[in-house]
């Protein structure tokens, strides 16, 4: 889904959206493993059974030591230590499904797929406890989404009206904190 070259040009990182991982490919001239996968970035919950690195898409590097990976289904950006290939933190995205990301001048720019643009619908288990969720997945048990929409179900489509329509969100790469919505 996504690809990024490490700033020093020695590795290419490729996001594997369906397999919930990032493959690290060696592209260093003269390396015996050139053009081979030399590492994988993944993360699991404490039980080791459920991925905590769900649907990676965009990849960007702050520098040769730190990378960012957009986790589209989690509404987060994973902060990855390049040397250990481990997730060291997260940046919460106040929008649904972050996809394209870039780093420039100490700022992480995130372009979400859906972001309070008054058109998205998303299901979750407990809408009251999950920001950005528009209706309970339990409503889908015996009905399709078309049936729900046509039976005039009340859904809070704009869960966070302060979040702008699809536009870049900006975070500081040193503090890993939001700065602005453009």
XYZ file of N, CA and C in Angstrom:
546
model
N 0.824 -1.196 0.000
C 0.000 0.000 0.000
C 0.863 1.252 0.000
N 1.928 1.254 0.784
C 2.796 2.429 0.877
C 4.245 2.035 0.795
N 5.063 2.983 0.388
C 6.500 2.734 0.284
C 7.243 4.025 0.637
N 8.378 3.872 1.329
C 9.201 5.031 1.676
C 10.657 4.596 1.725
N 11.524 5.475 1.282
C 12.960 5.232 1.328
C 13.515 5.910 2.578
N 14.290 5.158 3.373
C 14.933 5.749 4.552
C 15.819 6.898 4.087
N 15.900 7.986 4.838
C 16.657 9.158 4.383
C 18.092 8.877 3.933
N 18.767 7.897 4.547
C 20.138 7.590 4.121
C 20.187 6.747 2.849
N 19.024 6.322 2.350
C 18.942 5.572 1.104
C 19.324 4.109 1.197
N 19.502 3.577 2.413
C 19.958 2.196 2.560
C 18.838 1.170 2.679
N 17.613 1.639 2.966
C 16.484 0.722 3.104
C 15.245 1.323 2.454
N 14.366 0.424 2.004
C 13.044 0.798 1.526
C 12.045 0.068 2.426
N 11.077 0.811 2.949
C 10.039 0.227 3.800
C 8.747 0.155 3.004
N 8.081 -1.003 3.058
C 6.857 -1.250 2.295
C 5.755 -1.683 3.260
N 4.636 -0.963 3.245
C 3.532 -1.346 4.139
C 2.684 -2.435 3.502
N 2.360 -3.434 4.307
C 1.548 -4.571 3.896
C 0.208 -4.460 4.614
N -0.736 -3.796 3.980
C -2.017 -3.430 4.582
C -2.780 -4.638 5.121
N -2.861 -5.706 4.362
C -3.650 -6.869 4.763
C -2.923 -7.723 5.800
N -1.611 -7.854 5.704
C -0.883 -8.704 6.654
C -0.393 -7.947 7.889
N -0.790 -6.672 8.025
C -0.505 -5.892 9.228
C 0.984 -5.851 9.572
N 1.790 -5.518 8.573
C 3.231 -5.439 8.799
C 3.866 -4.452 7.829
N 5.123 -4.153 8.099
C 5.947 -3.377 7.177
C 7.185 -4.206 6.882
N 7.460 -4.418 5.606
C 8.666 -5.148 5.204
C 9.792 -4.146 4.991
N 10.970 -4.484 5.510
C 12.150 -3.639 5.362
C 13.065 -4.307 4.348
N 13.329 -3.608 3.243
C 14.130 -4.150 2.149
C 15.484 -3.443 2.121
N 16.540 -4.218 2.114
C 17.904 -3.700 2.017
C 18.162 -3.266 0.576
N 18.573 -2.025 0.384
C 18.931 -1.543 -0.957
C 20.334 -0.928 -0.960
N 21.127 -1.229 0.063
C 22.474 -0.674 0.168
C 23.385 -1.250 -0.919
N 24.044 -0.388 -1.683
C 24.962 -0.876 -2.724
C 26.043 -1.780 -2.125
N 26.266 -2.909 -2.760
C 27.307 -3.841 -2.323
C 26.908 -4.743 -1.173
N 25.729 -4.580 -0.611
C 25.300 -5.412 0.509
C 24.990 -6.821 0.016
N 25.379 -7.854 0.771
C 25.063 -9.230 0.370
C 23.561 -9.543 0.422
N 22.800 -8.709 1.125
C 21.348 -8.927 1.200
C 20.576 -7.881 0.385
N 21.279 -7.228 -0.530
C 20.624 -6.182 -1.337
C 19.398 -6.757 -2.063
N 18.308 -5.986 -2.010
C 17.010 -6.317 -2.623
C 16.308 -7.484 -1.930
N 16.658 -7.745 -0.690
C 15.975 -8.778 0.088
C 15.321 -8.151 1.315
N 14.258 -8.784 1.784
C 13.617 -8.342 3.019
C 14.538 -8.723 4.175
N 14.954 -7.714 4.949
C 15.880 -7.943 6.051
C 15.242 -7.714 7.417
N 13.974 -7.309 7.402
C 13.289 -7.074 8.671
C 11.809 -6.864 8.467
N 11.079 -6.993 9.556
C 9.637 -6.793 9.534
C 9.236 -5.996 10.769
N 8.378 -5.029 10.563
C 7.824 -4.268 11.679
C 6.404 -4.770 11.910
N 6.141 -5.237 13.119
C 4.815 -5.683 13.537
C 4.670 -5.385 15.016
N 3.469 -5.408 15.510
C 3.230 -5.243 16.945
C 1.951 -5.992 17.296
N 1.947 -6.584 18.487
C 0.788 -7.345 18.949
C 0.375 -6.865 20.329
N -0.867 -7.159 20.709
C -1.337 -6.821 22.045
C -0.581 -7.687 23.054
N -0.739 -7.408 24.357
C 0.009 -8.173 25.369
C -0.172 -9.695 25.290
N -1.314 -10.157 24.785
C -1.521 -11.606 24.678
C -0.726 -12.204 23.524
N -0.287 -11.343 22.598
C 0.441 -11.827 21.436
C -0.451 -12.405 20.365
N -1.757 -12.310 20.556
C -2.707 -12.920 19.629
C -3.352 -11.929 18.649
N -3.458 -10.674 19.051
C -4.159 -9.684 18.245
C -3.187 -8.587 17.816
N -3.238 -8.231 16.533
C -2.325 -7.207 16.048
C -2.636 -5.845 16.658
N -1.609 -5.122 16.978
C -1.740 -3.740 17.426
C -1.181 -2.832 16.326
N -0.970 -3.402 15.160
C -0.358 -2.714 14.017
C -1.285 -2.918 12.822
N -2.561 -2.549 13.019
C -3.620 -2.901 12.086
C -3.667 -1.982 10.869
N -3.661 -2.592 9.699
C -3.801 -1.923 8.406
C -2.817 -0.762 8.188
N -1.519 -1.051 8.211
C -0.564 0.016 7.931
C -0.730 0.515 6.497
N -0.579 1.810 6.320
C -0.688 2.374 4.964
C 0.496 3.287 4.699
N 0.398 4.559 4.999
C 1.484 5.489 4.709
C 2.678 5.306 5.627
N 3.861 5.616 5.097
C 5.113 5.545 5.854
C 5.878 6.834 5.608
N 6.484 7.379 6.665
C 7.335 8.567 6.528
C 8.439 8.478 7.574
N 9.572 9.058 7.264
C 10.707 9.062 8.184
C 10.940 10.461 8.728
N 11.117 10.559 10.049
C 11.529 11.826 10.651
C 13.023 12.016 10.404
N 13.754 10.895 10.469
C 15.191 10.865 10.220
C 15.586 9.395 10.092
N 16.879 9.095 10.099
C 17.313 7.702 9.960
C 17.001 6.851 11.190
N 16.589 7.491 12.296
C 16.334 6.754 13.530
C 14.852 6.556 13.842
N 13.983 7.390 13.270
C 12.558 7.319 13.620
C 11.689 7.348 12.373
N 10.729 6.397 12.350
C 9.765 6.328 11.247
C 8.355 6.427 11.811
N 7.445 6.808 10.933
C 6.024 6.848 11.265
C 5.287 5.946 10.289
N 4.290 5.226 10.808
C 3.463 4.368 9.964
C 2.003 4.657 10.309
N 1.220 5.038 9.302
C -0.206 5.280 9.511
C -0.921 3.951 9.677
N -1.642 3.797 10.777
C -2.447 2.597 11.038
C -3.891 2.991 10.781
N -4.334 2.789 9.557
C -5.595 3.384 9.110
C -6.808 2.936 9.918
N -6.883 1.679 10.316
C -8.080 1.239 11.035
C -8.047 1.615 12.510
N -6.909 2.041 13.001
C -6.771 2.382 14.424
C -6.811 3.890 14.679
N -6.833 4.688 13.603
C -6.822 6.143 13.737
C -5.616 6.621 14.545
N -4.477 6.006 14.241
C -3.236 6.335 14.927
C -2.070 6.274 13.952
N -0.997 6.913 14.369
C 0.264 6.819 13.652
C 1.233 6.132 14.604
N 1.801 5.017 14.187
C 2.781 4.312 15.010
C 4.126 5.017 14.877
N 4.801 5.198 15.993
C 6.156 5.734 16.018
C 7.076 4.522 16.115
N 7.990 4.390 15.150
C 8.822 3.188 15.064
C 10.295 3.542 15.192
N 10.994 2.822 16.087
C 12.443 2.935 16.190
C 13.046 2.160 15.027
N 13.773 2.837 14.162
C 14.288 2.221 12.935
C 15.284 1.103 13.253
N 16.172 1.306 14.209
C 17.199 0.304 14.511
C 16.597 -1.000 15.038
N 15.667 -0.891 15.974
C 15.090 -2.103 16.570
C 13.859 -2.597 15.822
N 13.329 -1.749 14.918
C 12.117 -2.048 14.155
C 10.936 -2.326 15.088
N 10.895 -1.604 16.205
C 9.821 -1.789 17.175
C 9.011 -0.500 17.325
N 7.737 -0.681 17.652
C 6.846 0.454 17.872
C 7.135 1.007 19.266
N 7.472 2.286 19.318
C 7.828 2.908 20.597
C 6.769 3.872 21.108
N 5.784 4.169 20.279
C 4.731 5.086 20.701
C 3.679 5.229 19.625
N 2.723 6.103 19.902
C 1.641 6.354 18.954
C 1.297 7.834 18.948
N 0.805 8.287 17.818
C 0.249 9.626 17.707
C -1.222 9.432 17.373
N -2.098 9.909 18.252
C -3.536 9.798 18.021
C -3.937 10.783 16.929
N -4.754 10.307 15.990
C -5.223 11.154 14.894
C -6.702 11.418 15.120
N -7.079 12.680 15.179
C -8.486 13.023 15.407
C -9.239 13.035 14.086
N -9.175 11.918 13.392
C -9.876 11.729 12.125
C -9.888 10.238 11.848
N -10.729 9.829 10.924
C -10.825 8.410 10.627
C -9.931 8.013 9.469
N -9.232 6.924 9.660
C -8.402 6.279 8.656
C -7.303 7.166 8.073
N -6.286 7.471 8.876
C -5.141 8.201 8.323
C -4.466 7.358 7.256
N -4.092 7.968 6.168
C -3.495 7.215 5.062
C -2.138 7.783 4.654
N -2.156 8.904 3.969
C -0.916 9.487 3.457
C -0.266 10.332 4.551
N 1.050 10.158 4.725
C 1.769 10.943 5.722
C 3.093 11.409 5.134
N 3.600 12.521 5.679
C 4.892 13.058 5.250
C 5.488 13.825 6.414
N 6.806 13.916 6.447
C 7.505 14.696 7.462
C 8.316 15.770 6.755
N 8.134 17.014 7.226
C 8.894 18.154 6.701
C 9.121 19.140 7.839
N 10.344 19.584 7.999
C 10.650 20.628 8.972
C 10.202 20.327 10.388
N 10.362 19.091 10.843
C 9.991 18.733 12.205
C 8.501 18.576 12.431
N 7.749 18.522 11.353
C 6.299 18.363 11.449
C 5.857 17.122 10.687
N 4.927 16.381 11.290
C 4.322 15.215 10.651
C 2.984 15.662 10.088
N 2.798 15.511 8.783
C 1.558 15.874 8.109
C 0.796 14.586 7.812
N -0.478 14.560 8.192
C -1.314 13.364 8.055
C -2.546 13.722 7.244
N -2.794 12.954 6.188
C -4.003 13.151 5.410
C -4.917 11.957 5.650
N -6.035 12.167 6.340
C -6.955 11.066 6.611
C -7.888 10.811 5.440
N -8.377 9.587 5.398
C -9.347 9.209 4.378
C -10.707 9.821 4.696
N -11.083 9.796 6.001
C -12.338 10.380 6.453
C -12.038 11.244 7.673
N -12.615 12.421 7.742
C -12.272 13.270 8.876
C -13.362 14.257 9.247
N -14.519 13.770 9.582
C -15.564 14.670 10.016
C -16.134 15.474 8.862
N -16.116 14.893 7.676
C -16.580 15.630 6.507
C -18.081 15.490 6.292
N -18.786 15.081 7.326
C -20.237 14.971 7.332
C -20.757 13.876 6.402
N -19.904 12.904 6.059
C -20.360 11.850 5.161
C -19.966 10.452 5.610
N -19.112 10.300 6.610
C -18.663 8.961 6.953
C -19.571 8.289 7.976
N -19.633 6.985 7.888
C -20.318 6.160 8.872
C -19.341 5.083 9.310
N -19.209 4.891 10.606
C -18.329 3.836 11.089
C -18.993 3.131 12.258
N -18.822 1.822 12.304
C -19.438 1.027 13.363
C -18.397 0.655 14.412
N -18.847 0.550 15.641
C -17.989 0.073 16.729
C -18.882 -0.581 17.777
N -18.271 -1.191 18.753
C -19.041 -1.916 19.750
C -19.810 -0.977 20.674
N -19.143 0.051 21.190
C -19.778 0.986 22.123
C -19.562 2.427 21.658
N -20.459 2.964 20.848
C -20.288 4.311 20.301
C -20.032 5.373 21.359
N -20.656 5.249 22.515
C -20.488 6.261 23.555
C -19.056 6.304 24.088
N -18.332 5.206 23.961
C -16.972 5.134 24.503
C -15.882 5.281 23.448
N -16.252 5.283 22.178
C -15.252 5.320 21.118
C -15.402 6.582 20.280
N -14.475 7.549 20.444
C -14.573 8.786 19.679
C -14.504 8.509 18.180
N -15.311 9.214 17.433
C -15.308 9.054 15.986
C -16.257 7.991 15.494
N -16.796 7.173 16.387
C -17.712 6.109 15.993
C -19.095 6.701 15.769
N -19.795 6.196 14.749
C -21.099 6.770 14.430
C -22.290 5.910 14.814
N -22.134 4.580 14.905
C -23.243 3.746 15.363
C -22.718 2.414 15.873
N -23.563 1.723 16.620
C -23.179 0.460 17.231
C -23.173 -0.671 16.212
N -22.140 -1.480 16.258
C -22.043 -2.634 15.369
C -23.154 -3.643 15.669
N -23.701 -3.574 16.871
C -24.801 -4.460 17.229
C -26.027 -4.194 16.348
N -26.154 -2.955 15.840
C -27.249 -2.629 14.927
C -27.152 -3.412 13.623
N -25.975 -3.924 13.322
C -25.776 -4.645 12.067
C -26.054 -6.142 12.173
N -26.309 -6.630 13.368
C -26.457 -8.072 13.560
C -27.485 -8.703 12.632
N -28.619 -8.079 12.479
C -29.643 -8.690 11.641
C -30.022 -7.829 10.444
N -29.324 -6.744 10.258
C -29.653 -5.826 9.163
C -28.404 -5.414 8.402
N -28.590 -5.062 7.164
C -27.474 -4.502 6.404
C -27.436 -3.006 6.661
N -26.333 -2.372 6.327
C -26.219 -0.924 6.509
C -27.290 -0.200 5.698
N -27.666 -0.729 4.536
C -28.709 -0.094 3.730
C -30.032 -0.086 4.471
N -30.342 -1.190 5.159
C -31.590 -1.265 5.913
C -31.557 -0.270 7.067
N -30.413 -0.171 7.741
C -30.286 0.769 8.855
C -30.510 2.195 8.373
N -29.901 2.552 7.266
C -30.039 3.914 6.774
C -31.449 4.211 6.279
N -32.117 3.218 5.722
C -33.455 3.468 5.195
C -34.535 3.394 6.261
N -34.221 2.871 7.431
C -35.246 2.825 8.479
C -35.137 4.048 9.393
N -34.405 5.069 8.946
C -34.264 6.335 9.666
C -33.603 6.181 11.030
N -32.607 5.314 11.094
C -31.850 5.158 12.323
C -31.147 6.466 12.658
N -31.156 6.833 13.919
C -30.465 8.038 14.347
C -28.994 7.675 14.552
N -28.113 8.360 13.853
C -26.671 8.127 13.992
C -25.975 9.472 14.049
N -25.048 9.604 14.970
C -24.281 10.838 15.101
C -23.153 10.792 14.082
N -23.444 11.227 12.872
C -22.459 11.136 11.797
C -21.291 12.070 12.060
N -21.525 13.178 12.699
C -20.446 14.131 12.981
C -20.112 14.031 14.465
N -19.377 12.988 14.830
C -19.043 12.749 16.229
C -18.155 13.866 16.778
N -17.248 14.370 15.983
C -16.344 15.420 16.434
C -16.394 16.566 15.425
N -17.352 17.479 15.562
C -17.503 18.538 14.567
C -16.310 19.489 14.497
N -15.431 19.470 15.491
C -14.251 20.334 15.446
C -13.212 19.813 14.453
N -13.320 18.548 14.073
C -12.391 17.996 13.100
C -12.802 18.470 11.719
N -11.876 19.022 10.956
C -12.234 19.583 9.660
C -12.517 18.512 8.616
N -13.062 18.944 7.492
C -13.229 18.052 6.345
C -11.839 17.603 5.914
N -11.736 16.585 5.040
C -10.418 16.038 4.715
C -9.390 17.123 4.447
N -8.455 17.210 5.346
C -7.399 18.210 5.289
C -6.236 17.693 6.113
N -5.044 18.161 5.845
C -3.900 17.681 6.619
C -4.013 18.013 8.101
N -3.603 17.066 8.925
C -3.460 17.276 10.352
C -1.966 17.326 10.607
N -1.523 18.182 11.518
C -0.099 18.397 11.714
C 0.282 18.095 13.158
N 1.377 17.326 13.341
C 1.913 17.018 14.662
C 3.388 17.375 14.707
N 3.856 17.700 15.896
C 5.265 17.990 16.115
C 6.011 16.668 16.281
N 7.108 16.466 15.554
C 7.814 15.181 15.613
C 8.661 15.021 16.872
N 9.000 16.100 17.546
C 9.766 15.982 18.787
C 8.845 15.626 19.954
N 7.726 16.307 20.058
C 6.790 16.087 21.169
C 5.764 15.007 20.879
N 5.651 14.577 19.614
C 4.620 13.617 19.190
C 3.245 14.122 19.602
N 3.021 15.412 19.415
C 1.773 16.028 19.831
C 1.159 16.819 18.670
N -0.180 16.860 18.622
C -0.847 17.632 17.556
C -0.499 19.109 17.652
N -0.375 19.722 16.487
C -0.081 21.157 16.408
C -1.267 21.898 15.825
N -1.811 21.367 14.697
C -2.877 22.085 14.016
C -3.597 21.185 13.035
N -4.770 21.652 12.623
C -5.482 21.061 11.493
C -5.503 22.145 10.434
N -5.021 21.820 9.263
C -4.888 22.813 8.204
C -6.246 23.009 7.526
